[in-house]
Tab-separated table of C-alpha atoms and ligand atoms in Angstrom:
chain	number	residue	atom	x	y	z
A	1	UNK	CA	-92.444	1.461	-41.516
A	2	UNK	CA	-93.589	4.901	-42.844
A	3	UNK	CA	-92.525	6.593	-46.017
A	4	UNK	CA	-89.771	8.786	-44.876
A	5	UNK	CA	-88.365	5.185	-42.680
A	6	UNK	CA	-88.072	3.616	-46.102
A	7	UNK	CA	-86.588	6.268	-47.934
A	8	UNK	CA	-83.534	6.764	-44.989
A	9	UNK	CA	-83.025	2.807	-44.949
A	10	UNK	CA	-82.980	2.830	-48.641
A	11	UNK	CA	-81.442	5.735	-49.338
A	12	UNK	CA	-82.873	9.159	-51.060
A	13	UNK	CA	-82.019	8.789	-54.312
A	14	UNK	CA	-83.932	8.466	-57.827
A	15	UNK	CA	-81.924	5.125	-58.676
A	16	UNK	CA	-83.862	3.664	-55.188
A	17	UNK	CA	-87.220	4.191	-56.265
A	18	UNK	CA	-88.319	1.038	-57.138
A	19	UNK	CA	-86.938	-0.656	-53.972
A	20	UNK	CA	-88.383	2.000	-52.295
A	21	UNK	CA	-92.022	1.848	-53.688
A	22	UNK	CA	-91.412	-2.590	-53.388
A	23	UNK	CA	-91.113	-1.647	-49.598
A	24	UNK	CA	-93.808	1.015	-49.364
A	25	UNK	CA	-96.273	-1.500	-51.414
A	26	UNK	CA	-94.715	-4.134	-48.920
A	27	UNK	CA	-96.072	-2.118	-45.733
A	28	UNK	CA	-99.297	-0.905	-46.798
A	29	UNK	CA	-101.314	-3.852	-45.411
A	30	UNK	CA	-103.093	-4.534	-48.619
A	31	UNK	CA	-100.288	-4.831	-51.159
A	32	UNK	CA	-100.866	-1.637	-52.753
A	33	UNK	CA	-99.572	2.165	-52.827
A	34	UNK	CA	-101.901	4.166	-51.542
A	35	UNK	CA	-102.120	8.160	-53.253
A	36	UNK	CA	-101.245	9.651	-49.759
A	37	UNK	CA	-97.559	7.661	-49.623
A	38	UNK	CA	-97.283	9.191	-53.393
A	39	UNK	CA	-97.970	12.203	-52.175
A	40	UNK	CA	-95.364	12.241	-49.229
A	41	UNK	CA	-92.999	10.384	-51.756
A	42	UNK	CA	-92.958	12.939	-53.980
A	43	UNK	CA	-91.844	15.493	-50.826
A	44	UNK	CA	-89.674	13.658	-49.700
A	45	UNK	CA	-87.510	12.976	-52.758
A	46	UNK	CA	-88.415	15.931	-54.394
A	47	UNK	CA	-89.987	13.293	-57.514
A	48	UNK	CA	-93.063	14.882	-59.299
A	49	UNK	CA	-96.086	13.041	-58.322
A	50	UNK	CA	-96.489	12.635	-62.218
A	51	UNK	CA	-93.464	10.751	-62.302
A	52	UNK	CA	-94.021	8.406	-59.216
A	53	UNK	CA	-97.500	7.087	-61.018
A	54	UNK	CA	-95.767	6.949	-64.381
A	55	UNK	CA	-93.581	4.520	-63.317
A	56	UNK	CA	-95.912	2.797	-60.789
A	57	UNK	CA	-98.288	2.184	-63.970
A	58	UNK	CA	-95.153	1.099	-66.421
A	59	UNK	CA	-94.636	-2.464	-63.917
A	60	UNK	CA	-97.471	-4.888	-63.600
A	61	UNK	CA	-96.226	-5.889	-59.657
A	62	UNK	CA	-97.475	-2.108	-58.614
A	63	UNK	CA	-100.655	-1.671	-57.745
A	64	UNK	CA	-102.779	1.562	-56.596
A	65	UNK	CA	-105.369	-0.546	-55.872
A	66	UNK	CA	-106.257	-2.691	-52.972
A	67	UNK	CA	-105.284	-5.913	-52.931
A	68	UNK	CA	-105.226	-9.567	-50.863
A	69	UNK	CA	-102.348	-10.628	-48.710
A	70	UNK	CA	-101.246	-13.576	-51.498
A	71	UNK	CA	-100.585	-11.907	-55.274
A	72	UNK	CA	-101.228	-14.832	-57.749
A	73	UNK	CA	-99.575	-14.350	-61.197
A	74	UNK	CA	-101.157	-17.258	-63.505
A	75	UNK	CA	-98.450	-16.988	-66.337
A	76	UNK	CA	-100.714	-16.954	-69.460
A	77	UNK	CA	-98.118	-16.338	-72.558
A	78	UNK	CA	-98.329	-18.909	-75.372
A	79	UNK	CA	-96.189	-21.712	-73.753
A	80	UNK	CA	-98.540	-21.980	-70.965
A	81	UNK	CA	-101.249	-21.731	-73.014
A	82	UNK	CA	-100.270	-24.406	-75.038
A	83	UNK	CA	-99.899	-26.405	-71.762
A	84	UNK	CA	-103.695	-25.570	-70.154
A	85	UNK	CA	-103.301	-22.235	-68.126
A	86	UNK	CA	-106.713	-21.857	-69.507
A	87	UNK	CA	-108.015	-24.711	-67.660
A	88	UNK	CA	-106.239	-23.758	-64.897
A	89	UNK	CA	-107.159	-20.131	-64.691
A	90	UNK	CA	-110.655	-21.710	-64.547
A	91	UNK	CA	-110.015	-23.698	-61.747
A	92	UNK	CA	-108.585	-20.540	-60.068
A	93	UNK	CA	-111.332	-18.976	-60.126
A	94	UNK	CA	-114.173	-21.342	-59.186
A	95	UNK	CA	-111.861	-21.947	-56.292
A	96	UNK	CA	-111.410	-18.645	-54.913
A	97	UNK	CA	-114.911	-17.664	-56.379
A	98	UNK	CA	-113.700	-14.715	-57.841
A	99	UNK	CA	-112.287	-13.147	-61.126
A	100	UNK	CA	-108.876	-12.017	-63.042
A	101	UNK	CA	-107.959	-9.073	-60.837
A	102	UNK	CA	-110.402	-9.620	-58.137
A	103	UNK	CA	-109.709	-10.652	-54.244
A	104	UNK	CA	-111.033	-12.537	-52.110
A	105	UNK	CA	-113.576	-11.290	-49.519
A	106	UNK	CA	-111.397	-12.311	-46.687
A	107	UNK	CA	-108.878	-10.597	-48.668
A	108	UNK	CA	-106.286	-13.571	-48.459
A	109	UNK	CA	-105.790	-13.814	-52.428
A	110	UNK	CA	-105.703	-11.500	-55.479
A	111	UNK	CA	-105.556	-13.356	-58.701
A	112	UNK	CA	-103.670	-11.252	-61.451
A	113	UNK	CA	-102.601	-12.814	-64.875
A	114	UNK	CA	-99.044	-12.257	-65.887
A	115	UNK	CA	-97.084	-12.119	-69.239
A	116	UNK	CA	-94.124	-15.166	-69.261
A	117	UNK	CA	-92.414	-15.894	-65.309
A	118	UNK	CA	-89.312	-17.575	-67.014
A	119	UNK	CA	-90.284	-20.851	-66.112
A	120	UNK	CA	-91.844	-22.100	-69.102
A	121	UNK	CA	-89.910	-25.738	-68.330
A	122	UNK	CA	-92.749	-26.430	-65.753
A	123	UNK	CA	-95.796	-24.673	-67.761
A	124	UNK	CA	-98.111	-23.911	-66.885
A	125	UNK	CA	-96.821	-22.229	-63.974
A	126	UNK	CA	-97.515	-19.314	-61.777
A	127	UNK	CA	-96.468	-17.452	-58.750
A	128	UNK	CA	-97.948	-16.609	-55.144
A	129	UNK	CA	-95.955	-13.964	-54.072
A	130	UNK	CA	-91.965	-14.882	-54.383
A	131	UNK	CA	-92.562	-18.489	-54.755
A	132	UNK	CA	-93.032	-20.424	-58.304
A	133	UNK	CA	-95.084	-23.377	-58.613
A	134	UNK	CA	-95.529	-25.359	-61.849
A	135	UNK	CA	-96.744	-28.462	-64.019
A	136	UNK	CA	-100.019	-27.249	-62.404
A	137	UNK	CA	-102.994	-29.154	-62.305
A	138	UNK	CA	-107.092	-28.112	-60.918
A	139	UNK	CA	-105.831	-30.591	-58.052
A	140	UNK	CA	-103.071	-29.117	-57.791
A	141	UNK	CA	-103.948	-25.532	-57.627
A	142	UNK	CA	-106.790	-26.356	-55.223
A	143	UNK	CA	-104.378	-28.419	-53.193
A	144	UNK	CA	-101.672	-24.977	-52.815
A	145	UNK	CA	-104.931	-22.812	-51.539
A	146	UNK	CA	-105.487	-25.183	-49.216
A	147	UNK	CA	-101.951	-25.579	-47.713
A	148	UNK	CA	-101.828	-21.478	-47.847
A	149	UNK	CA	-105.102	-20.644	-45.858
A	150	UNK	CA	-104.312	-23.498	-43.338
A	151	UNK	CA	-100.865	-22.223	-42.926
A	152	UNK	CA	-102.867	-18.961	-42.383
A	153	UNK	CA	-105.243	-20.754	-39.834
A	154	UNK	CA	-108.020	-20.103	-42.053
R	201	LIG	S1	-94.673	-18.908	-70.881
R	201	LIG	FE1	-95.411	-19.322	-68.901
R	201	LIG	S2	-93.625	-19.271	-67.700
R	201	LIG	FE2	-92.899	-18.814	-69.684
């Protein structure tokens, strides 16, 4: 969908903007907002440029930057601490062989670290895009890239 699709279906007004930029993010290819779609953004809706970037930069699920098809959020407030999000932020990364905010070469996964997910009951917990998965383990963190790539027929 291009920008001016998303702002008709969503409809041009400032109280849409963040469903609108969630979409725009969501059609990019690479999970991010790239400057041009600011650009044309602020056209269409007549929002300063200044504005748009403001608020992109206020919420952590924006990103200007380019980034895998799978967003993981490792929760790492002090509940999950307590409960080894180190240990598994380690394991994270030696399986995906990259580091907090990096991506994957084949550009599958992006691994962010996130403030509390409200699922502190299953800490240490995270999420891959929508979905929340908790009482993680190394096993079990290695066993959910696993089931993603193959569902990805990587
Ligand atoms: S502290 Fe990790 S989910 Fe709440």
């Amino acid at each position: 969908m291009t920008v001016s699709e998303i702002v008709e279906s969503r409809g041009n007004c400032r109280e849409n903007l963040l469903q609108i930029l969630h979409d725009i993010q969501d059609s990019s290819g690479d999970n991010s907002i790239h400057t041009e779609a600011i650009d044309e953004l602020s056209r269409i809706m007549g929002i300063t440029v200044a504005d748009i970037t403001g608020t992109l930069s206020f919420y952590t699920m924006f990103s200007m930057k380019p980034r895998g098809r799978h967003i993981i959020r490792l929760c790492d407030s002090p509940p999950c601490y307590i409960m080894g999000s180190e240990n598994i932020l380690d394991a994270l990364q030696k399986k995906l062989g990259i580091k907090i905010d990096g991506t994957t070469p084949d550009k599958a996964f992006t691994l962010e670290t996130s403030s509390c997910l409200g699922t502190c009951g299953v800490a240490p917990a995270m999420m891959i895009g929508d979905e929340v998965y908790g009482n993680l383990t190394a096993d079990k963190v290695s066993k959910i890239i696993d089931s993603i790539r193959k569902s990805e027929g990587r």
